Amino acid sequence: KDAVLENKDFESIITARNDPQTVVYCDPPYYEAECYTVEFPRSDHQRLHDVLLKCKGHVMVSYNCCPYILELYKEFYIFRTVRPN
């Protein structure tokens, strides 16, 4: 009922909603996964990390587990799980 849908760059949306009461959930294209047709280069993964690091509220990101992502998000609490595909 009160949902707002926006089609903008993730950085502008997250920055505009940076508030201690806001929970940001992101499900970006997985790093170096070949199953996406959308462009999300390494620089976008870095930009997402950088904007999430500045969030005043809670953030949650769904990612694949790989060395680059683990290193990139080392300042964050990382919860890992295994699931069957």
Coordinates of N, CA, C and O in Angstrom, one line a residue:
K1 N 0.8 -1.2 0.0 CA 0.0 0.0 0.0 C 0.9 1.3 0.0 O 0.6 2.2 -0.8
D2 N 1.9 1.3 0.8 CA 2.7 2.5 0.9 C 4.1 2.4 0.2 O 5.0 3.1 0.5
A3 N 4.2 1.4 -0.6 CA 5.5 1.1 -1.3 C 5.8 2.2 -2.3 O 4.9 2.6 -3.0
V4 N 7.0 2.5 -2.4 CA 7.5 3.5 -3.5 C 8.4 2.7 -4.4 O 9.4 2.2 -3.9
L5 N 8.2 2.7 -5.6 CA 9.1 2.1 -6.6 C 9.8 3.2 -7.4 O 9.2 4.1 -7.9
E6 N 11.1 3.1 -7.5 CA 11.9 4.1 -8.2 C 12.8 3.4 -9.2 O 13.4 2.3 -8.9
N7 N 13.0 4.0 -10.3 CA 14.0 3.4 -11.3 C 15.1 4.5 -11.5 O 15.0 5.3 -12.4
K8 N 16.0 4.4 -10.6 CA 17.2 5.3 -10.6 C 18.4 4.6 -10.3 O 18.4 3.4 -9.9
D9 N 19.5 5.2 -10.4 CA 20.8 4.7 -10.0 C 20.8 4.3 -8.5 O 20.3 5.2 -7.7
F10 N 21.3 3.2 -8.1 CA 21.2 2.8 -6.7 C 21.9 3.8 -5.8 O 21.4 4.0 -4.7
E11 N 22.9 4.4 -6.2 CA 23.6 5.4 -5.3 C 22.8 6.6 -5.0 O 22.7 7.0 -3.8
S12 N 22.0 7.1 -5.9 CA 21.1 8.2 -5.7 C 20.0 7.8 -4.7 O 19.6 8.6 -3.9
I13 N 19.5 6.6 -4.9 CA 18.3 6.2 -4.0 C 18.8 6.0 -2.6 O 18.2 6.5 -1.7
I14 N 19.9 5.3 -2.5 CA 20.5 5.0 -1.1 C 20.9 6.3 -0.4 O 20.6 6.4 0.8
T15 N 21.5 7.1 -1.1 CA 22.0 8.4 -0.5 C 20.8 9.3 -0.1 O 20.8 9.8 1.0
A16 N 19.7 9.3 -0.9 CA 18.5 10.1 -0.6 C 17.8 9.5 0.6 O 17.1 10.3 1.3
R17 N 17.9 8.3 0.9 CA 17.2 7.6 2.0 C 18.1 7.3 3.2 O 17.7 6.5 4.0
N18 N 19.2 7.9 3.2 CA 20.2 7.6 4.3 C 19.7 8.1 5.6 O 19.8 9.3 5.9
D19 N 19.1 7.3 6.4 CA 18.5 7.6 7.7 C 18.6 6.5 8.7 O 18.6 5.3 8.3
P20 N 18.8 6.8 10.0 CA 19.0 5.7 11.0 C 17.8 4.7 11.0 O 18.0 3.6 11.4
Q21 N 16.6 5.1 10.6 CA 15.5 4.2 10.7 C 15.3 3.4 9.4 O 14.4 2.6 9.3
T22 N 16.2 3.6 8.4 CA 16.0 2.9 7.1 C 16.8 1.7 7.1 O 18.0 1.6 7.5
V23 N 16.2 0.6 6.5 CA 16.9 -0.6 6.3 C 17.1 -0.7 4.8 O 16.1 -0.7 4.0
V24 N 18.3 -0.9 4.3 CA 18.6 -1.0 2.9 C 18.9 -2.4 2.5 O 19.8 -3.0 3.1
Y25 N 18.1 -3.0 1.6 CA 18.4 -4.3 1.1 C 18.8 -4.2 -0.3 O 18.1 -3.6 -1.2
C26 N 19.9 -4.8 -0.7 CA 20.4 -4.8 -2.0 C 20.6 -6.3 -2.5 O 21.2 -7.1 -1.8
D27 N 20.3 -6.5 -3.7 CA 20.5 -7.8 -4.4 C 21.1 -7.5 -5.8 O 20.5 -7.7 -6.8
P28 N 22.4 -7.1 -5.7 CA 23.1 -6.7 -7.0 C 23.4 -8.0 -7.8 O 23.4 -9.1 -7.3
P29 N 23.7 -7.8 -9.1 CA 24.2 -8.9 -9.9 C 25.4 -9.5 -9.2 O 26.3 -8.8 -8.7
Y30 N 25.5 -10.8 -9.1 CA 26.6 -11.5 -8.5 C 27.9 -11.1 -9.2 O 27.9 -11.0 -10.5
Y31 N 29.0 -11.1 -8.5 CA 30.3 -10.7 -9.1 C 30.8 -11.8 -10.0 O 30.8 -13.0 -9.6
E32 N 31.1 -11.4 -11.2 CA 31.7 -12.3 -12.2 C 30.8 -13.5 -12.5 O 31.3 -14.6 -12.9
A33 N 29.5 -13.3 -12.3 CA 28.5 -14.4 -12.7 C 28.1 -14.2 -14.1 O 28.0 -13.1 -14.6
E34 N 28.0 -15.2 -14.9 CA 27.7 -15.1 -16.3 C 26.2 -15.2 -16.6 O 25.9 -15.3 -17.8
C35 N 25.4 -15.2 -15.6 CA 23.9 -15.4 -15.9 C 23.1 -14.1 -16.0 O 21.9 -14.1 -16.0
Y36 N 23.8 -13.0 -16.1 CA 23.1 -11.7 -16.2 C 23.3 -11.0 -17.5 O 24.4 -11.1 -18.1
T37 N 22.3 -10.3 -18.0 CA 22.4 -9.6 -19.2 C 22.7 -8.1 -18.9 O 23.0 -7.3 -19.8
V38 N 22.5 -7.7 -17.7 CA 22.7 -6.3 -17.3 C 24.1 -6.0 -17.0 O 24.8 -6.9 -16.5
E39 N 24.6 -4.8 -17.3 CA 26.0 -4.4 -17.0 C 26.1 -4.0 -15.6 O 25.3 -3.2 -15.1
F40 N 27.0 -4.6 -14.9 CA 27.3 -4.2 -13.5 C 28.8 -4.5 -13.3 O 29.2 -5.5 -12.7
P41 N 29.6 -3.5 -13.8 CA 31.1 -3.7 -13.7 C 31.6 -3.7 -12.3 O 30.9 -3.3 -11.4
R42 N 32.9 -4.0 -12.2 CA 33.6 -4.0 -10.9 C 33.5 -2.6 -10.3 O 33.3 -2.5 -9.0
S43 N 33.5 -1.6 -11.0 CA 33.4 -0.2 -10.5 C 32.0 0.0 -9.8 O 31.9 0.7 -8.8
D44 N 31.0 -0.7 -10.3 CA 29.7 -0.6 -9.6 C 29.6 -1.3 -8.3 O 29.0 -0.9 -7.4
H45 N 30.3 -2.5 -8.3 CA 30.4 -3.2 -7.0 C 31.1 -2.3 -6.0 O 30.7 -2.3 -4.8
Q46 N 32.1 -1.7 -6.4 CA 32.9 -0.8 -5.5 C 32.0 0.4 -5.1 O 32.0 0.8 -3.9
R47 N 31.3 1.0 -6.0 CA 30.4 2.1 -5.7 C 29.3 1.7 -4.7 O 29.0 2.4 -3.8
L48 N 28.7 0.5 -4.9 CA 27.7 0.0 -4.0 C 28.3 -0.2 -2.6 O 27.7 0.3 -1.6
H49 N 29.4 -0.8 -2.5 CA 30.1 -0.9 -1.2 C 30.3 0.4 -0.5 O 30.0 0.6 0.6
D50 N 30.8 1.4 -1.3 CA 31.1 2.7 -0.7 C 29.9 3.4 -0.2 O 30.0 4.1 0.9
V51 N 28.8 3.4 -0.9 CA 27.6 4.1 -0.5 C 27.0 3.3 0.7 O 26.4 4.0 1.6
L52 N 27.0 2.0 0.7 CA 26.5 1.2 1.9 C 27.3 1.5 3.1 O 26.8 1.5 4.2
L53 N 28.6 1.7 3.0 CA 29.5 2.0 4.1 C 29.1 3.3 4.8 O 29.3 3.4 6.0
K54 N 28.5 4.2 4.1 CA 28.0 5.5 4.7 C 26.6 5.4 5.2 O 26.2 6.5 5.8
C55 N 25.9 4.3 5.1 CA 24.5 4.3 5.6 C 24.5 4.4 7.1 O 25.2 3.8 7.9
K56 N 23.5 5.2 7.6 CA 23.3 5.4 9.0 C 22.4 4.3 9.6 O 22.4 4.1 10.8
G57 N 21.6 3.6 8.8 CA 20.8 2.5 9.3 C 21.4 1.2 9.0 O 22.6 1.1 8.8
H58 N 20.6 0.2 8.9 CA 21.1 -1.2 8.7 C 21.1 -1.5 7.2 O 20.3 -0.9 6.4
V59 N 22.0 -2.3 6.8 CA 22.1 -2.7 5.4 C 22.2 -4.2 5.3 O 22.7 -4.9 6.2
M60 N 21.6 -4.8 4.2 CA 21.7 -6.2 4.0 C 21.9 -6.4 2.5 O 21.3 -5.7 1.7
V61 N 22.9 -7.2 2.1 CA 23.3 -7.4 0.7 C 23.3 -8.9 0.4 O 24.0 -9.6 1.2
S62 N 22.7 -9.3 -0.6 CA 22.8 -10.7 -1.1 C 23.8 -10.8 -2.2 O 23.7 -10.1 -3.2
Y63 N 24.8 -11.6 -1.9 CA 25.9 -11.7 -2.9 C 26.4 -13.1 -3.0 O 26.1 -14.0 -2.2
N64 N 27.2 -13.4 -4.1 CA 27.9 -14.7 -4.1 C 29.1 -14.6 -3.3 O 29.6 -13.5 -3.0
C65 N 29.6 -15.7 -2.8 CA 30.7 -15.8 -2.0 C 32.0 -16.0 -2.8 O 32.1 -17.1 -3.4
C66 N 32.8 -15.0 -2.9 CA 34.0 -15.1 -3.7 C 35.1 -14.2 -3.0 O 34.7 -13.3 -2.3
P67 N 36.3 -14.5 -3.3 CA 37.4 -13.7 -2.6 C 37.3 -12.2 -2.8 O 37.5 -11.5 -1.8
Y68 N 36.9 -11.7 -4.0 CA 36.8 -10.3 -4.2 C 35.7 -9.7 -3.3 O 35.9 -8.7 -2.6
I69 N 34.5 -10.3 -3.2 CA 33.4 -9.8 -2.4 C 33.8 -9.8 -0.9 O 33.5 -8.9 -0.2
L70 N 34.3 -10.9 -0.5 CA 34.7 -11.1 0.9 C 35.7 -10.0 1.3 O 35.6 -9.4 2.4
E71 N 36.7 -9.7 0.4 CA 37.6 -8.6 0.7 C 37.0 -7.2 0.7 O 37.2 -6.4 1.5
L72 N 36.1 -7.0 -0.3 CA 35.5 -5.7 -0.5 C 34.6 -5.4 0.7 O 34.6 -4.3 1.2
Y73 N 33.9 -6.4 1.3 CA 33.0 -6.1 2.4 C 33.5 -6.6 3.7 O 32.8 -6.9 4.7
K74 N 34.8 -6.6 3.9 CA 35.5 -7.0 5.1 C 35.1 -6.2 6.3 O 35.1 -6.7 7.5
E75 N 34.6 -5.0 6.2 CA 34.2 -4.1 7.3 C 32.8 -4.5 7.8 O 32.4 -4.1 8.9
F76 N 32.1 -5.3 7.0 CA 30.7 -5.7 7.4 C 30.7 -7.0 8.0 O 31.6 -7.9 7.9
Y77 N 29.6 -7.3 8.8 CA 29.3 -8.6 9.3 C 28.9 -9.5 8.1 O 27.9 -9.1 7.4
I78 N 29.5 -10.6 7.9 CA 29.1 -11.4 6.7 C 28.5 -12.7 7.3 O 29.2 -13.5 8.0
F79 N 27.3 -13.0 6.9 CA 26.6 -14.2 7.2 C 26.6 -15.1 6.0 O 26.2 -14.7 4.9
R80 N 27.2 -16.3 6.1 CA 27.3 -17.2 5.0 C 26.4 -18.4 5.2 O 26.3 -18.9 6.3
T81 N 25.8 -18.8 4.1 CA 24.9 -20.0 4.1 C 25.1 -20.8 2.8 O 25.6 -20.2 1.9
V82 N 24.7 -22.0 2.9 CA 24.8 -22.9 1.7 C 23.4 -23.3 1.4 O 22.6 -23.6 2.3
R83 N 23.1 -23.3 0.1 CA 21.8 -23.8 -0.3 C 21.9 -24.6 -1.6 O 22.9 -24.3 -2.4
P84 N 21.1 -25.5 -1.8 CA 21.1 -26.3 -3.1 C 20.6 -25.5 -4.2 O 19.6 -24.7 -4.0
N85 N 21.2 -25.6 -5.4 CA 20.6 -24.9 -6.6 C 19.6 -25.8 -7.3 O 19.7 -27.0 -7.3

